[in-house]
Backbone as a printed PyTorch tensor [residue, N CA C, xyz], in Angstrom:
tensor([[[  0.8000,  -1.1950,   0.0000],
         [  0.0000,   0.0000,   0.0000],
         [  0.8360,   1.2480,   0.0000]],

        [[  0.2530,   2.3480,  -0.3830],
         [  0.9290,   3.6380,  -0.4050],
         [  0.8610,   4.3200,   0.9400]],

        [[  1.1780,   5.6080,   0.9480],
         [  1.1810,   6.3760,   2.2000],
         [ -0.1590,   6.3070,   2.9190]],

        [[ -1.2360,   6.3760,   2.1470],
         [ -2.5780,   6.3650,   2.7330],
         [ -3.1840,   4.9690,   2.7520]],

        [[ -2.4370,   3.9710,   2.3250],
         [ -2.9480,   2.6110,   2.2670],
         [ -3.5660,   2.3000,   0.9230]],

        [[ -3.7100,   1.0330,   0.6610],
         [ -4.2700,   0.5780,  -0.6120],
         [ -5.7860,   0.6880,  -0.5990]],

        [[ -6.3450,   0.8580,  -1.7890],
         [ -7.7960,   0.9420,  -1.9410],
         [ -8.2410,   0.0160,  -3.0670]],

        [[ -9.5040,  -0.3490,  -3.0180],
         [-10.1350,  -1.1060,  -4.0890],
         [-11.1510,  -0.1750,  -4.7300]],

        [[-11.0750,  -0.0670,  -6.0450],
         [-12.0010,   0.7860,  -6.7760],
         [-13.1340,  -0.0640,  -7.3240]],

        [[-14.3300,   0.4980,  -7.2930],
         [-15.4970,  -0.2260,  -7.7820],
         [-16.3330,   0.6380,  -8.6990]],

        [[-17.4920,   0.1350,  -9.0250],
         [-18.4120,   0.8560,  -9.9150],
         [-18.7550,   2.2310,  -9.3760]],

        [[-18.9680,   3.1340, -10.2940],
         [-19.4200,   4.4640,  -9.9230],
         [-18.4200,   5.2490,  -9.1060]],

        [[-17.1450,   4.8410,  -9.1540],
         [-16.1150,   5.5750,  -8.4300],
         [-15.9540,   5.1770,  -6.9780]],

        [[-16.5910,   4.0890,  -6.5690],
         [-16.4370,   3.6220,  -5.1840],
         [-14.9680,   3.3920,  -4.8780]],

        [[-14.5420,   3.8140,  -3.7140],
         [-13.1540,   3.6670,  -3.2710],
         [-13.1750,   3.1540,  -1.8370]],

        [[-12.7810,   1.8930,  -1.6480],
         [-12.8570,   1.2530,  -0.3370],
         [-11.4530,   0.8860,   0.1240]],

        [[-11.0240,   1.3850,   1.2810],
         [ -9.7140,   0.9760,   1.8030],
         [ -9.6620,  -0.5430,   1.9720]],

        [[ -8.5280,  -1.1430,   1.6260],
         [ -8.3800,  -2.5970,   1.7190],
         [ -8.7470,  -3.0960,   3.1110]],

        [[ -8.3690,  -2.3680,   4.1350],
         [ -8.6550,  -2.7830,   5.5150],
         [-10.1550,  -2.8320,   5.8100]],

        [[-10.9680,  -2.1320,   5.0160],
         [-12.4120,  -2.0680,   5.2560],
         [-13.2280,  -2.9370,   4.3060]],

        [[-12.5640,  -3.7370,   3.4770],
         [-13.2900,  -4.5880,   2.5310],
         [-14.1540,  -5.6010,   3.2610]],

        [[-15.3210,  -5.8670,   2.6910],
         [-16.2480,  -6.8450,   3.2460],
         [-16.6880,  -7.7800,   2.1300]],

        [[-16.6430,  -9.0790,   2.3950],
         [-17.1030, -10.0500,   1.4070],
         [-18.5380,  -9.7560,   1.0100]],

        [[-18.8070,  -9.8290,  -0.2980],
         [-20.1630,  -9.7110,  -0.8030],
         [-20.7310,  -8.3080,  -0.8400]],

        [[-19.9150,  -7.2930,  -0.5270],
         [-20.4020,  -5.9110,  -0.5300],
         [-19.4750,  -5.0330,  -1.3590]],

        [[-19.9980,  -3.8930,  -1.7960],
         [-19.1860,  -2.9260,  -2.5310],
         [-18.5130,  -3.5680,  -3.7340]],

        [[-17.2250,  -3.2780,  -3.9400],
         [-16.5230,  -3.8140,  -5.1060],
         [-16.4400,  -5.3430,  -5.1150]],

        [[-16.6670,  -5.9790,  -3.9760],
         [-16.5830,  -7.4400,  -3.9100],
         [-17.9560,  -8.1100,  -3.9640]],

        [[-19.0020,  -7.3350,  -4.2540],
         [-20.3390,  -7.9200,  -4.3950],
         [-20.2940,  -8.9730,  -5.4960]],

        [[-20.8530, -10.1200,  -5.2260],
         [-20.8720, -11.1860,  -6.2210],
         [-19.7190, -12.1620,  -6.0990]],

        [[-18.7070, -11.8150,  -5.3130],
         [-17.5830, -12.7250,  -5.1140],
         [-17.8250, -13.5480,  -3.8560]],

        [[-17.2860, -14.7480,  -3.8440],
         [-17.4960, -15.6640,  -2.7280],
         [-16.8060, -15.2010,  -1.4480]],

        [[-17.1810, -15.8490,  -0.3550],
         [-16.5420, -15.6210,   0.9370],
         [-15.0440, -15.8690,   0.8010]],

        [[-14.2700, -14.9930,   1.3760],
         [-12.8170, -15.1240,   1.3040],
         [-12.1820, -14.1510,   0.3370]],

        [[-12.9930, -13.4870,  -0.4890],
         [-12.4410, -12.5470,  -1.4670],
         [-11.7200, -11.3920,  -0.7790]],

        [[-12.3170, -10.8470,   0.2750],
         [-11.6910,  -9.7230,   0.9870],
         [-10.3620, -10.1600,   1.5980]],

        [[-10.3340, -11.3430,   2.1980],
         [ -9.0810, -11.8480,   2.7710],
         [ -8.0320, -12.0680,   1.6890]],

        [[ -8.4460, -12.5380,   0.5180],
         [ -7.5000, -12.7560,  -0.5820],
         [ -6.8810, -11.4380,  -1.0420]],

        [[ -7.7000, -10.3930,  -1.1260],
         [ -7.1800,  -9.0820,  -1.5240],
         [ -6.2270,  -8.5510,  -0.4550]],

        [[ -6.6320,  -8.6640,   0.8090],
         [ -5.7580,  -8.1880,   1.8960],
         [ -4.4360,  -8.9530,   1.9200]],

        [[ -4.4820, -10.2730,   1.7130],
         [ -3.2630, -11.0850,   1.6980],
         [ -2.3430, -10.6360,   0.5600]],

        [[ -2.9000, -10.4810,  -0.6360],
         [ -2.1030, -10.0600,  -1.7850],
         [ -1.4680,  -8.7030,  -1.5320]],

        [[ -2.1780,  -7.8310,  -0.8460],
         [ -1.6690,  -6.4870,  -0.5610],
         [ -0.4610,  -6.5040,   0.3780]],

        [[ -0.2280,  -7.6140,   1.0680],
         [  0.9250,  -7.6980,   1.9750],
         [  2.1900,  -8.1910,   1.2830]],

        [[  2.0850,  -8.6680,   0.0460],
         [  3.2590,  -9.1910,  -0.6510],
         [  4.3010,  -8.0860,  -0.8090]],

        [[  5.5780,  -8.4030,  -0.6230],
         [  6.6170,  -7.3740,  -0.7190],
         [  6.7280,  -6.7580,  -2.1140]],

        [[  6.3250,  -7.4800,  -3.1420],
         [  6.4250,  -6.9510,  -4.5060],
         [  5.0440,  -6.8670,  -5.1560]],

        [[  4.0660,  -6.4440,  -4.3660],
         [  2.7030,  -6.3190,  -4.8840],
         [  2.6790,  -5.2730,  -6.0020]],

        [[  1.8430,  -5.5130,  -6.9950],
         [  1.7300,  -4.5880,  -8.1250],
         [  1.1560,  -3.2480,  -7.6720]],

        [[  1.5120,  -2.1880,  -8.3920],
         [  0.9290,  -0.8780,  -8.1100],
         [ -0.5510,  -0.8600,  -8.4780]],

        [[ -0.8880,  -1.5570,  -9.5560],
         [ -2.2750,  -1.6460, -10.0050],
         [ -2.5730,  -3.1100, -10.3130]],

        [[ -3.6110,  -3.6380,  -9.6840],
         [ -4.0720,  -4.9970,  -9.9920],
         [ -5.4860,  -4.8860, -10.5440]],

        [[ -5.7670,  -5.6240, -11.5950],
         [ -7.0790,  -5.5860, -12.2280],
         [ -7.6970,  -6.9710, -12.1400]],

        [[ -8.9110,  -7.0160, -11.6330],
         [ -9.6440,  -8.2730, -11.5490],
         [-10.6850,  -8.2910, -12.6540]],

        [[-10.8570,  -9.4160, -13.2690],
         [-11.8140,  -9.5540, -14.3510],
         [-13.2370,  -9.7210, -13.8190]],

        [[-14.1780,  -9.7420, -14.7370],
         [-15.5750,  -9.9650, -14.3940],
         [-15.7840, -11.4030, -13.9290]],

        [[-16.6300, -11.5830, -12.9640],
         [-16.9750, -12.9040, -12.4450],
         [-18.4740, -13.0930, -12.5720]],

        [[-18.8940, -14.2120, -13.1460],
         [-20.3130, -14.5290, -13.2750],
         [-20.6620, -15.6080, -12.2560]],

        [[-21.3020, -15.2290, -11.1340],
         [-21.5960, -16.2140, -10.0920],
         [-22.5660, -17.3060, -10.5480]],

        [[-23.3740, -17.0380, -11.5550],
         [-24.3280, -18.0400, -12.0350],
         [-23.6180, -19.2080, -12.7130]],

        [[-22.5110, -18.9150, -13.4100],
         [-21.7990, -19.9660, -14.1450],
         [-20.4350, -20.2860, -13.5460]],

        [[-19.9480, -19.4070, -12.6540],
         [-18.6130, -19.5850, -12.0960],
         [-17.5170, -19.1580, -13.0520]],

        [[-17.8900, -18.4780, -14.1210],
         [-16.9340, -18.0650, -15.1440],
         [-16.1990, -16.7960, -14.7300]],

        [[-14.8890, -16.8320, -14.8770],
         [-14.0540, -15.6420, -14.7170],
         [-13.4840, -15.3550, -16.0930]],

        [[-13.7310, -14.1750, -16.5980],
         [-13.2650, -13.8370, -17.9380],
         [-11.7800, -13.4950, -17.9030]],

        [[-11.0310, -14.1220, -18.7880],
         [ -9.5730, -13.9580, -18.8150],
         [ -9.1600, -12.7890, -19.7020]],

        [[ -7.9860, -12.2370, -19.4090],
         [ -7.4300, -11.1420, -20.1900],
         [ -6.4140, -11.6190, -21.2250]],

        [[ -5.9570, -12.8670, -21.1230],
         [ -4.8570, -13.3420, -21.9470],
         [ -5.0600, -13.0820, -23.4340]],

        [[ -6.2650, -13.3270, -23.9470],
         [ -6.5190, -13.1580, -25.3740],
         [ -6.5450, -11.6930, -25.7910]],

        [[ -6.6220, -10.7850, -24.8380],
         [ -6.7030,  -9.3610, -25.1440],
         [ -5.3590,  -8.6580, -25.0350]],

        [[ -4.3310,  -9.3890, -24.6210],
         [ -3.0200,  -8.7850, -24.3970],
         [ -2.0630,  -9.2470, -25.4780]],

        [[ -1.4330,  -8.2940, -26.1530],
         [ -0.4450,  -8.6310, -27.1750],
         [  0.9270,  -8.7950, -26.5610]],

        [[  1.8030,  -9.4740, -27.2740],
         [  3.1580,  -9.6630, -26.7490],
         [  4.1530,  -8.8110, -27.4990]]])
Protein backbone atom coordinates (compact mmCIF):
# COMPACT_ATOMS: atom_id res chain seq x y z
CA UNK A 1 0.00 0.00 0.00
CA UNK A 2 0.93 3.64 -0.41
CA UNK A 3 1.18 6.38 2.20
CA UNK A 4 -2.58 6.37 2.73
CA UNK A 5 -2.95 2.61 2.27
CA UNK A 6 -4.27 0.58 -0.61
CA UNK A 7 -7.80 0.94 -1.94
CA UNK A 8 -10.14 -1.11 -4.09
CA UNK A 9 -12.00 0.79 -6.78
CA UNK A 10 -15.50 -0.23 -7.78
CA UNK A 11 -18.41 0.86 -9.91
CA UNK A 12 -19.42 4.46 -9.92
CA UNK A 13 -16.11 5.57 -8.43
CA UNK A 14 -16.44 3.62 -5.18
CA UNK A 15 -13.15 3.67 -3.27
CA UNK A 16 -12.86 1.25 -0.34
CA UNK A 17 -9.71 0.98 1.80
CA UNK A 18 -8.38 -2.60 1.72
CA UNK A 19 -8.65 -2.78 5.52
CA UNK A 20 -12.41 -2.07 5.26
CA UNK A 21 -13.29 -4.59 2.53
CA UNK A 22 -16.25 -6.85 3.25
CA UNK A 23 -17.10 -10.05 1.41
CA UNK A 24 -20.16 -9.71 -0.80
CA UNK A 25 -20.40 -5.91 -0.53
CA UNK A 26 -19.19 -2.93 -2.53
CA UNK A 27 -16.52 -3.81 -5.11
CA UNK A 28 -16.58 -7.44 -3.91
CA UNK A 29 -20.34 -7.92 -4.40
CA UNK A 30 -20.87 -11.19 -6.22
CA UNK A 31 -17.58 -12.73 -5.11
CA UNK A 32 -17.50 -15.66 -2.73
CA UNK A 33 -16.54 -15.62 0.94
CA UNK A 34 -12.82 -15.12 1.30
CA UNK A 35 -12.44 -12.55 -1.47
CA UNK A 36 -11.69 -9.72 0.99
CA UNK A 37 -9.08 -11.85 2.77
CA UNK A 38 -7.50 -12.76 -0.58
CA UNK A 39 -7.18 -9.08 -1.52
CA UNK A 40 -5.76 -8.19 1.90
CA UNK A 41 -3.26 -11.09 1.70
CA UNK A 42 -2.10 -10.06 -1.78
CA UNK A 43 -1.67 -6.49 -0.56
CA UNK A 44 0.92 -7.70 1.98
CA UNK A 45 3.26 -9.19 -0.65
CA UNK A 46 6.62 -7.37 -0.72
CA UNK A 47 6.42 -6.95 -4.51
CA UNK A 48 2.70 -6.32 -4.88
CA UNK A 49 1.73 -4.59 -8.12
CA UNK A 50 0.93 -0.88 -8.11
CA UNK A 51 -2.27 -1.65 -10.01
CA UNK A 52 -4.07 -5.00 -9.99
CA UNK A 53 -7.08 -5.59 -12.23
CA UNK A 54 -9.64 -8.27 -11.55
CA UNK A 55 -11.81 -9.55 -14.35
CA UNK A 56 -15.58 -9.96 -14.39
CA UNK A 57 -16.97 -12.90 -12.45
CA UNK A 58 -20.31 -14.53 -13.28
CA UNK A 59 -21.60 -16.21 -10.09
CA UNK A 60 -24.33 -18.04 -12.04
CA UNK A 61 -21.80 -19.97 -14.14
CA UNK A 62 -18.61 -19.59 -12.10
CA UNK A 63 -16.93 -18.06 -15.14
CA UNK A 64 -14.05 -15.64 -14.72
CA UNK A 65 -13.27 -13.84 -17.94
CA UNK A 66 -9.57 -13.96 -18.82
CA UNK A 67 -7.43 -11.14 -20.19
CA UNK A 68 -4.86 -13.34 -21.95
CA UNK A 69 -6.52 -13.16 -25.37
CA UNK A 70 -6.70 -9.36 -25.14
CA UNK A 71 -3.02 -8.78 -24.40
CA UNK A 72 -0.44 -8.63 -27.18
CA UNK A 73 3.16 -9.66 -26.75
